Coordinates of C-alpha atoms in Angstrom, one line a residue:
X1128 CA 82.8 141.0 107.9
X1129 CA 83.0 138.5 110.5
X1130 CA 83.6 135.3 108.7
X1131 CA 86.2 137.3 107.6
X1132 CA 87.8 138.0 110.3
X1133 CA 87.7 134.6 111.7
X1134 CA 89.2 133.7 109.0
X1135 CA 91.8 136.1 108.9
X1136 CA 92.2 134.8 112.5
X1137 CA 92.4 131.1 111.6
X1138 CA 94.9 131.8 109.0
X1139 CA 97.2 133.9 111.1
X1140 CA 96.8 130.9 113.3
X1141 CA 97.3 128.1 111.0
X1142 CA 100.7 130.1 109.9
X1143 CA 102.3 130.4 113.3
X1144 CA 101.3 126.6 113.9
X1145 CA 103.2 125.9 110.2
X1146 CA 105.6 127.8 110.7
X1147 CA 106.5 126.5 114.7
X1148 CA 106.2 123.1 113.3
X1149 CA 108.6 123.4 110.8
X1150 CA 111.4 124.8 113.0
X1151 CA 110.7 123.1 116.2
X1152 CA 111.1 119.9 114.4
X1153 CA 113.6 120.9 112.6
X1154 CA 115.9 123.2 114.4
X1155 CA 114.8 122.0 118.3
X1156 CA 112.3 123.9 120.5
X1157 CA 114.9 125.5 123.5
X1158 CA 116.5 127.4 120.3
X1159 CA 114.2 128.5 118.1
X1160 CA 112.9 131.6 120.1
X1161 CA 109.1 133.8 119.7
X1162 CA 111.0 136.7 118.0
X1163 CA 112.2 134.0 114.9
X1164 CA 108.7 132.4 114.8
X1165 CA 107.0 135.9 114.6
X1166 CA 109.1 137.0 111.4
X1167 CA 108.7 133.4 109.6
X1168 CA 105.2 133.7 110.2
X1169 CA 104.7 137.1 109.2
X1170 CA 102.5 138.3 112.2
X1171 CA 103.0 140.6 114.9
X1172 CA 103.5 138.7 118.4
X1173 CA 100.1 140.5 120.0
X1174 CA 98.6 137.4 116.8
X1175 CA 101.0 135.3 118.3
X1176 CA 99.6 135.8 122.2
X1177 CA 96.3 136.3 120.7
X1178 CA 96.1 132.4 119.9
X1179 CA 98.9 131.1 122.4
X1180 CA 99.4 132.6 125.5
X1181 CA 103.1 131.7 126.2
X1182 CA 105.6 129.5 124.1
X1183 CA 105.0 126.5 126.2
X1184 CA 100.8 126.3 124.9
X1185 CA 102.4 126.5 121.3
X1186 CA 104.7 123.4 121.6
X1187 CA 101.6 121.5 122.9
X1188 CA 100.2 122.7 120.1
X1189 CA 102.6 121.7 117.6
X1190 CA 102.7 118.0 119.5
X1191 CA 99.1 118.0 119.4
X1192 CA 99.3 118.7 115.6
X1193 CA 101.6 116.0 114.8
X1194 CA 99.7 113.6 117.2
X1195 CA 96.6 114.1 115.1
X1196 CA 98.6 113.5 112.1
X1197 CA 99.6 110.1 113.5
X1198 CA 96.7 109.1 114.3
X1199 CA 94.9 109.5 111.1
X1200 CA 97.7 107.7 109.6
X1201 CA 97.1 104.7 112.0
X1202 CA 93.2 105.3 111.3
X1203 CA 94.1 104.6 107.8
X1204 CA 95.6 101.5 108.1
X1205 CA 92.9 100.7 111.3
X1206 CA 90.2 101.4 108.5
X1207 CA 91.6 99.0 105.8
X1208 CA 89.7 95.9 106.5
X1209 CA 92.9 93.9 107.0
X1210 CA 93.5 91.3 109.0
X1211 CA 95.2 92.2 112.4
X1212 CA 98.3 91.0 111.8
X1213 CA 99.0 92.8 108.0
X1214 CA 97.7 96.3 109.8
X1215 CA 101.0 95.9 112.3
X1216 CA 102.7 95.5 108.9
X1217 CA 101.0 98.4 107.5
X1218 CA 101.8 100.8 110.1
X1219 CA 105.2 99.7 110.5
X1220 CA 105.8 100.4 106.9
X1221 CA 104.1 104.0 107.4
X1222 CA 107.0 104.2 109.9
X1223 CA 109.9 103.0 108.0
X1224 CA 107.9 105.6 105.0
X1225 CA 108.3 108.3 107.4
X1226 CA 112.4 107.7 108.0
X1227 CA 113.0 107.4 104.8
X1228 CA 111.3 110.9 103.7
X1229 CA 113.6 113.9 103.2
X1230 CA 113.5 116.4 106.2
X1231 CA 113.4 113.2 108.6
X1232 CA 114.7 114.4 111.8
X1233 CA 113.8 111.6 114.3
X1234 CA 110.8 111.5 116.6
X1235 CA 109.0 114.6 117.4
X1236 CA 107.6 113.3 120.3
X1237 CA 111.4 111.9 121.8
X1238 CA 112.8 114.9 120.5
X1239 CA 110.5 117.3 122.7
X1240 CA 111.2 114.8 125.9
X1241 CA 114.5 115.1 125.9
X1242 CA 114.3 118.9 126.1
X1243 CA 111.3 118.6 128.4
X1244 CA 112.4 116.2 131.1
X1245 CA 109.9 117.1 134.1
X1246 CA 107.6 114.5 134.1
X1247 CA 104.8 117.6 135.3
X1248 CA 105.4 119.8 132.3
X1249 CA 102.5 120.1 130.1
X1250 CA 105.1 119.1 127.1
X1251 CA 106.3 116.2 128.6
X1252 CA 102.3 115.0 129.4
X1253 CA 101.8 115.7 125.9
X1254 CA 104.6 113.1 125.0
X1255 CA 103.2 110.6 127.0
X1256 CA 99.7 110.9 125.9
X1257 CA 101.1 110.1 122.7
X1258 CA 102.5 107.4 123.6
X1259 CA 100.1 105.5 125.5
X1260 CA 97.7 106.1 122.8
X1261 CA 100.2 104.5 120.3
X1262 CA 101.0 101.6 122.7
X1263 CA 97.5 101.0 123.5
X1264 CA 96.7 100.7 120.0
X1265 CA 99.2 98.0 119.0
X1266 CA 98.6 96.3 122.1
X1267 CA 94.6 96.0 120.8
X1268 CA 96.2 94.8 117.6
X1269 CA 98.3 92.4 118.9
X1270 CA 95.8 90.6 120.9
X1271 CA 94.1 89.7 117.7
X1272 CA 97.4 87.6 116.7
X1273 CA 98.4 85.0 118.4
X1274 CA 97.0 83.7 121.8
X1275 CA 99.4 84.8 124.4
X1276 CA 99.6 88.0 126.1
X1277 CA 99.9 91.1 123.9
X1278 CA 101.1 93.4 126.2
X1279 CA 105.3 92.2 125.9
X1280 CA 105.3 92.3 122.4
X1281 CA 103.7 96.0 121.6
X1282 CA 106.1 96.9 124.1
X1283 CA 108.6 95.1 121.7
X1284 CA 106.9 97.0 118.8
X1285 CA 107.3 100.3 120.3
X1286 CA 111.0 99.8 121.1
X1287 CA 111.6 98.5 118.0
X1288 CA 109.8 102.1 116.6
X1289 CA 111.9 103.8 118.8
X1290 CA 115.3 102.6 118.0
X1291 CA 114.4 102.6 114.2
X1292 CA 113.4 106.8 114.4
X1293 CA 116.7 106.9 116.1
X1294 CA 118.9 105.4 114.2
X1295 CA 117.1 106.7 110.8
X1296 CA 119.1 109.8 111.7
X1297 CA 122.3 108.2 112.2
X1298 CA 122.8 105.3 109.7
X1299 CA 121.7 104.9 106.3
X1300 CA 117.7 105.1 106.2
X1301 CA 117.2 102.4 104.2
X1302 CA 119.2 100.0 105.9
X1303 CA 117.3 100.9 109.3
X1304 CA 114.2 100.2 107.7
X1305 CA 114.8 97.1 106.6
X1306 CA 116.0 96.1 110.0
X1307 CA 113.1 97.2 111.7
X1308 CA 110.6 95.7 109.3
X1309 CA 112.4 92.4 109.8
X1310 CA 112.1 92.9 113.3
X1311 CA 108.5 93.7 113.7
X1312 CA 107.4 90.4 110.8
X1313 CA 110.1 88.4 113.2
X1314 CA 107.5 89.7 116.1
X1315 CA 104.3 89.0 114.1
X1316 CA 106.0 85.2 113.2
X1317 CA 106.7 84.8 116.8
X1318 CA 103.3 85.5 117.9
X1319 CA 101.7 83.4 115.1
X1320 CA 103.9 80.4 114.7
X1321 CA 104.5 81.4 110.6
X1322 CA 107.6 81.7 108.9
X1323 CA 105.5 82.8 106.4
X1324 CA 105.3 86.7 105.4
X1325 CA 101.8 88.2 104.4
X1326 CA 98.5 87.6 104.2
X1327 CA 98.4 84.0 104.5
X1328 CA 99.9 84.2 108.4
X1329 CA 97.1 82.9 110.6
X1330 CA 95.5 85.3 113.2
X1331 CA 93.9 84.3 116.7

């Protein structure tokens, strides 16, 4: 009886996280209210309080979700056995995948800053963890191609990312994509002395 309610529990759960995922990203957080999130769900809001005690613990939530999701992603490509320098190009293409997917509405994680501006707010800490994480990884990456400093051009890499998830709502996806994949392999030749693409570019 108790499994089953803790399963019961971690599907009601799993619902409202689904379902707060879907329109947050979709729709913004500031106007998609409890009340809509309840209904779409299909649970009563004493479920909803039950697992997250005010709206704000459910956006962190929903960024936490899609934070994990990133990071297996990178994890994949982390795990490949590939040379530094083609796991940049791996995760830049899981990007440019990601913008040119159908429901692509930009960055989650710029998305939720700009509504949460208050550098204090849980939401907005959220953002940054993110972000720090993401930096911090290409940084790592990037030290293992070429010999100078990494810490410029993940910076690069990141604003590259971010003008890319921009734009990918704006402009035609594809184009986009390939401008920011011939950005980041103009970054990777830069740091490596290749005009060559692939494999065969040497790493530090």
């Amino acid at each position: 009886m108790a499994h089953n309610a803790r399963g019961q529990v971690s599907e009601a759960r799993s619902r409202l996280l689904g379902t707060a995922t879907r329109l947050f990203y979709t729709e913004g957080i500031h106007s998609v209210g409890i009340d809509r999130i309840v209904a779409e769900a299909k649970v009563t809001r004493a479920t909803l309080y039950r697992h997250f005690p005010g709206k704000e613990d459910l956006v962190v939530a929903y960024l936490q979700a899609v934070d994990q999701a990133e990071r297996d992603q990178v994890g994949e490509a982390l795990g490949s056995g590939r040379p530094a320098v083609d796991t940049v190009r791996a995760i830049a293409e899981s990007i440019a995948d990601g913008i040119r997917s159908a429901g692509f509405r930009g960055c989650a994680f710029l998305n939720a800053v700009a509504e949460y501006p208050d550098p204090e707010h849980p939401v907005h800490k959220a953002v940054l963890a993110h972000r720090e994480w993401f930096l911090r990884t290409i940084t790592d990456l990037l030290a293992q191609v070429g010999e100078t400093p990494p810490e410029l051009a993940a910076r690069h890499f990141v604003m590259l990312r971010d003008g890319a998830m921009a734009e990918g709502c704006l402009a035609d996806p594809v184009e986009v994509c390939d401008t920011f994949l011939q950005g980041v392999d103009g970054l990777l030749q830069h740091r490596t002395g290749s005009t060559s693409r692939g494999s065969g570019a040497k790493t530090a």
